[in-house]
PDB file of C-alpha atoms in Angstrom:
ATOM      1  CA  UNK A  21      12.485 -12.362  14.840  1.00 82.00           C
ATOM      2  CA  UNK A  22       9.927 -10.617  13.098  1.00 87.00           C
ATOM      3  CA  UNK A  23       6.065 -11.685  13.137  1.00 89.00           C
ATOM      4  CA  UNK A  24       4.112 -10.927  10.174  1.00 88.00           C
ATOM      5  CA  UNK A  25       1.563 -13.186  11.191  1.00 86.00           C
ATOM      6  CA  UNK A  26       0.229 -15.997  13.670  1.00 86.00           C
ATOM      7  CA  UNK A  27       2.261 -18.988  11.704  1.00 88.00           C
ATOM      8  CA  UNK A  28       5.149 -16.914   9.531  1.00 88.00           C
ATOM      9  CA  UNK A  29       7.817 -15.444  11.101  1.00 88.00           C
ATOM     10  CA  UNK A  30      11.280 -13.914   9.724  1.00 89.00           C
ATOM     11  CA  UNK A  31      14.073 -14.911  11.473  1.00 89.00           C
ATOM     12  CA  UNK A  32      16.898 -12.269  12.161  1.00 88.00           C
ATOM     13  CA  UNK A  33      19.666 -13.659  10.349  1.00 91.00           C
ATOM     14  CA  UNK A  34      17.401 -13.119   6.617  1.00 90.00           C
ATOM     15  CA  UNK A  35      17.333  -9.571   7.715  1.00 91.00           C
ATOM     16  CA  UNK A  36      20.392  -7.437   6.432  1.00 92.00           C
ATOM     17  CA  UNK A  37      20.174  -4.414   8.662  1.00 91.00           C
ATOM     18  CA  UNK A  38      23.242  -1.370   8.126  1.00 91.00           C
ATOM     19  CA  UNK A  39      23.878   2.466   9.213  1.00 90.00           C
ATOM     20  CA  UNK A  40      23.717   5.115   6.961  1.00 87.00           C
ATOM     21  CA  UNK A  41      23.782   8.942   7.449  1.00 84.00           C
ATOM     22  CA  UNK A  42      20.675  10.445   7.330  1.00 80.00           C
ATOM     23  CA  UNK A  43      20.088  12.575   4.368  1.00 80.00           C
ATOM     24  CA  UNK A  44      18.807  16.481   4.221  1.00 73.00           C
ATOM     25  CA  UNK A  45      18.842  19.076   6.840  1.00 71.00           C
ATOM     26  CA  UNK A  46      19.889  18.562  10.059  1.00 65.00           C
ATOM     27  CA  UNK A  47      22.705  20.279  11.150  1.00 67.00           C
ATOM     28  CA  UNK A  48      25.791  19.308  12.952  1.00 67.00           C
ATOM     29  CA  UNK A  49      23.967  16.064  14.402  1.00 67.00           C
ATOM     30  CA  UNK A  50      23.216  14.433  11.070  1.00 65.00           C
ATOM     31  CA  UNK A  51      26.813  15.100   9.142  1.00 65.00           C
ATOM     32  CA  UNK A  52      27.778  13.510  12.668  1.00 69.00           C
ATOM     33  CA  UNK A  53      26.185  10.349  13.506  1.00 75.00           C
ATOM     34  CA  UNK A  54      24.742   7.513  11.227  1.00 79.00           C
ATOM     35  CA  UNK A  55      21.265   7.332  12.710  1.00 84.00           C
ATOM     36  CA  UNK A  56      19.641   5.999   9.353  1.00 89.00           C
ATOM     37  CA  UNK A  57      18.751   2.784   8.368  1.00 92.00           C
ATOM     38  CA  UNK A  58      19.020   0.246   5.282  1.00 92.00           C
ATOM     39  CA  UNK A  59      17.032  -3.042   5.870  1.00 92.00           C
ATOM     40  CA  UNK A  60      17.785  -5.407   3.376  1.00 94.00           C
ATOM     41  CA  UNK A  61      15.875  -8.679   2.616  1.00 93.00           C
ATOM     42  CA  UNK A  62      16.344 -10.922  -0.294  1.00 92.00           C
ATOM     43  CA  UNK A  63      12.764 -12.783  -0.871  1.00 91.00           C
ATOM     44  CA  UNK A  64      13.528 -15.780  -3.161  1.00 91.00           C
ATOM     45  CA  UNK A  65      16.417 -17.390  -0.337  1.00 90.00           C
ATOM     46  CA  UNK A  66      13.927 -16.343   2.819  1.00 89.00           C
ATOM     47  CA  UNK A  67      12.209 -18.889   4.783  1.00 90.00           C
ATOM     48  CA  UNK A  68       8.694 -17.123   3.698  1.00 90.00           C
ATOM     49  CA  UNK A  69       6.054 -19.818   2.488  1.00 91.00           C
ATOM     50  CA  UNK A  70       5.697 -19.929  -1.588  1.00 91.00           C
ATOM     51  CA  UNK A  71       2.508 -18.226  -1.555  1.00 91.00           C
ATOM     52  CA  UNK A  72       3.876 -14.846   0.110  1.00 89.00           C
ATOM     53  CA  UNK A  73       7.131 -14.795  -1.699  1.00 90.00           C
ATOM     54  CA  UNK A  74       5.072 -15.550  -5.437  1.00 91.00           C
ATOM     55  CA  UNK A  75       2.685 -11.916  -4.236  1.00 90.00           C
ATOM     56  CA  UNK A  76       5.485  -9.841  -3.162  1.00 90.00           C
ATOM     57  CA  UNK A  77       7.324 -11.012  -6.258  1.00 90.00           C
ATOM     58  CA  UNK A  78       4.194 -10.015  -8.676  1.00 90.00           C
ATOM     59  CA  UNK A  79       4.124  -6.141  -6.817  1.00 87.00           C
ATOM     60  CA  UNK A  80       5.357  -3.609  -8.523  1.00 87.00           C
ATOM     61  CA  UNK A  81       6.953  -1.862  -5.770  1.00 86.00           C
ATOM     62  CA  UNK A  82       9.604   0.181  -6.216  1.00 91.00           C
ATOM     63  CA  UNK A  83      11.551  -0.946  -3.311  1.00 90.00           C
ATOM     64  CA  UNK A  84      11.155  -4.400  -4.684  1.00 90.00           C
ATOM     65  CA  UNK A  85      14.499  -5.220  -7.317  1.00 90.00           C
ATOM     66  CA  UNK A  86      13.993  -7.258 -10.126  1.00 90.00           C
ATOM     67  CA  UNK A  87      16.323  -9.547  -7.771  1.00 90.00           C
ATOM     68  CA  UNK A  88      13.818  -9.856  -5.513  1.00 90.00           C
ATOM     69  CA  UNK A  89      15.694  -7.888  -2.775  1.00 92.00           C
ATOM     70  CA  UNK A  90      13.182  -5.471  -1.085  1.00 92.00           C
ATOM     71  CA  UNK A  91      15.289  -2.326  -0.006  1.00 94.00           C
ATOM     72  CA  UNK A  92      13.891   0.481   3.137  1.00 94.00           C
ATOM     73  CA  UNK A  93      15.796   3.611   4.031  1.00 93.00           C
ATOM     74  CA  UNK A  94      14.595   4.610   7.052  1.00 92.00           C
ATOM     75  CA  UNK A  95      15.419   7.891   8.188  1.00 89.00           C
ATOM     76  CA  UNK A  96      12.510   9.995   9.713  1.00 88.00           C
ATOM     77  CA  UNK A  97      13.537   9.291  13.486  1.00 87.00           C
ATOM     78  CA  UNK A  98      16.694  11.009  14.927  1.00 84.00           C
ATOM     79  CA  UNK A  99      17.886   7.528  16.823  1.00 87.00           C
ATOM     80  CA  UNK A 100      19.097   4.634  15.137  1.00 88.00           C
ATOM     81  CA  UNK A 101      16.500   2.094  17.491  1.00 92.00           C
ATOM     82  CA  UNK A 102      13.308   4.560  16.359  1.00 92.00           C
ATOM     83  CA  UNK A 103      14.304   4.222  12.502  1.00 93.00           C
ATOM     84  CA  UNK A 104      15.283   0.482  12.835  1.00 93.00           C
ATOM     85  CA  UNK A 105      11.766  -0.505  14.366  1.00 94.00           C
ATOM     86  CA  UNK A 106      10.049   1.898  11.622  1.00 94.00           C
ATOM     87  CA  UNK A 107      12.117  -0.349   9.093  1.00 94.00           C
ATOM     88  CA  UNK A 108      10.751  -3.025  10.414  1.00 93.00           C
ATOM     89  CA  UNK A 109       7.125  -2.088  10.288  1.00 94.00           C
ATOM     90  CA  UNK A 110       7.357  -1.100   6.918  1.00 94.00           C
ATOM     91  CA  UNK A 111       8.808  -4.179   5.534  1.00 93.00           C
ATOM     92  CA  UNK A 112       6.343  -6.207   7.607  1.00 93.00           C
ATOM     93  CA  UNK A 113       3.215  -3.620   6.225  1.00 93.00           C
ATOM     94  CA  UNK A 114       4.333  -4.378   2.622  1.00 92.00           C
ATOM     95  CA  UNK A 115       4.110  -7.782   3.379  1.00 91.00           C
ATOM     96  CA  UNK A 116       1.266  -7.921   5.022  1.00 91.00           C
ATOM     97  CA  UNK A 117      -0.696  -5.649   2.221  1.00 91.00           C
ATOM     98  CA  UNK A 118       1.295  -8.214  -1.215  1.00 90.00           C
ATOM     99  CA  UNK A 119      -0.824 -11.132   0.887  1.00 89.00           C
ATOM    100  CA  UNK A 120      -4.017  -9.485   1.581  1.00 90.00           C
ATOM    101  CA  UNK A 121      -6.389 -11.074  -1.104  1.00 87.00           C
ATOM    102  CA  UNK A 122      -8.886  -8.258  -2.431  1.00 86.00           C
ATOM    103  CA  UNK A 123     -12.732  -9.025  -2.195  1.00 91.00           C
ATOM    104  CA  UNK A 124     -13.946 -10.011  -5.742  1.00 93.00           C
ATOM    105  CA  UNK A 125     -16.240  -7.524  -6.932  1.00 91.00           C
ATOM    106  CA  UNK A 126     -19.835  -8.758  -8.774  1.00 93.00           C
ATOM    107  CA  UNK A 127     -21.473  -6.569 -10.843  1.00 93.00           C
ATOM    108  CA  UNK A 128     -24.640  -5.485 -10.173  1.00 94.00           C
ATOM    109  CA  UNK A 129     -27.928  -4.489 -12.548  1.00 95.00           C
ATOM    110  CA  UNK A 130     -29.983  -1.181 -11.200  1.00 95.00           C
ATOM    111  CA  UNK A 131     -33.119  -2.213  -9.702  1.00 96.00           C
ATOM    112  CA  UNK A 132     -36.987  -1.372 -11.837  1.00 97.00           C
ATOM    113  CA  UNK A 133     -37.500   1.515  -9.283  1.00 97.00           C
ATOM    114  CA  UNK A 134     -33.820   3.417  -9.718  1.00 97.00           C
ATOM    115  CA  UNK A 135     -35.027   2.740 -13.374  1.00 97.00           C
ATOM    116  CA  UNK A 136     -38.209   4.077 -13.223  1.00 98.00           C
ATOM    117  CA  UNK A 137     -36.419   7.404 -10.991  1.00 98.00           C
ATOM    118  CA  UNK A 138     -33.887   8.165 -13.595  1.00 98.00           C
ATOM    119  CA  UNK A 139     -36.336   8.413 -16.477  1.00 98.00           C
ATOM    120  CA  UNK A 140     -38.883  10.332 -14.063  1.00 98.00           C
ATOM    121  CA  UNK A 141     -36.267  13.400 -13.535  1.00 98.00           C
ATOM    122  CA  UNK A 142     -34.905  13.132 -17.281  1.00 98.00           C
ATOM    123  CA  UNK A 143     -38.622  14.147 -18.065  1.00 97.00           C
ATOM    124  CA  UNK A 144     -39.257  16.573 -15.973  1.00 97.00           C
ATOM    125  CA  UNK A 145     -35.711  18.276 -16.696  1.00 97.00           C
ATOM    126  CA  UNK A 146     -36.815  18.223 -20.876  1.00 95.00           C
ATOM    127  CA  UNK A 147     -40.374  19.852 -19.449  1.00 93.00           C
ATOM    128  CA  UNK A 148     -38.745  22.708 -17.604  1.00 94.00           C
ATOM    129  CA  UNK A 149     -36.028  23.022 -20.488  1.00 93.00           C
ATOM    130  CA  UNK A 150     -38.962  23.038 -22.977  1.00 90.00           C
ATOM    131  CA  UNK A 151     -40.575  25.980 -21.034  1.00 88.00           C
ATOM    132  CA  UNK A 152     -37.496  27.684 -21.772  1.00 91.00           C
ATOM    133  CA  UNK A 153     -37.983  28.765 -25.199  1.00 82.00           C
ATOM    134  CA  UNK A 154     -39.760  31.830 -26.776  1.00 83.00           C
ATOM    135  CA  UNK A 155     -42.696  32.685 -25.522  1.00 80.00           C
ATOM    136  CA  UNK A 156     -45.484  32.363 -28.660  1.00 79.00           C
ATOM    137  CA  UNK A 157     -48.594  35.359 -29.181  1.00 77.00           C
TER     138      UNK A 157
END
């Protein structure tokens, strides 16, 4: 059972987790034992409410198919339990982040005095650029 939050919950079964062989250098241990991880999880036949399956459908992820099947290759631990539990992080950070609704952002007008400021240094900039010129006898 994975918790993403206080009410939603993944049940185990919806989770589709298999052994691969690690990929890259390693030596004899990783042409040897199948310590990496592939957690699959189809989102349109999970149990997740309609709200968090529409946002993680609308991400452009790419370990989202156009399926709806969110693939994670773990493989940065050398034990199968390590990379399995970072699996599972992952999948329930990327769920976690598609639901987070983003602060709406107003736009806001400068105020008289950062007004006032800005035109104060533009005119003494052109008065020390002026007294840049030739000097007139």
């Amino acid at each position: 059972m994975l918790r993403i939050s206080q009410t939603v919950e993944i049940p185990d079964h919806e989770l589709e987790i298999s052994q691969i062989r690690a990929q890259g250098a390693g030596g004899q241990n990783v042409n040897k034992v199948s310590s990496a991880v592939h957690l699959r999880f189809d989102i349109p036949s999970s149990s997740l409410p309609p709200f968090y399956k529409e946002r993680l459908m609308a991400l452009s992820d790419q370990r989202i198919s156009k399926e709806g099947v969110v693939v994670i290759k773990a493989q940065n631990h050398r034990t199968l339990e390590l990379n399995r539990e970072d699996a599972l992080e992952r999948l329930k950070d990327l769920i976690q982040e598609a639901v987070k609704i983003q602060k709406a952002r107003r736009p806001t007008k400068p105020t008289r005095a950062s007004k006032q400021r800005r035109l104060d240094r533009k005119t003494r900039k052109g008065q020390t650029k002026s007294l840049r010129g030739k000097v007139k006898l």
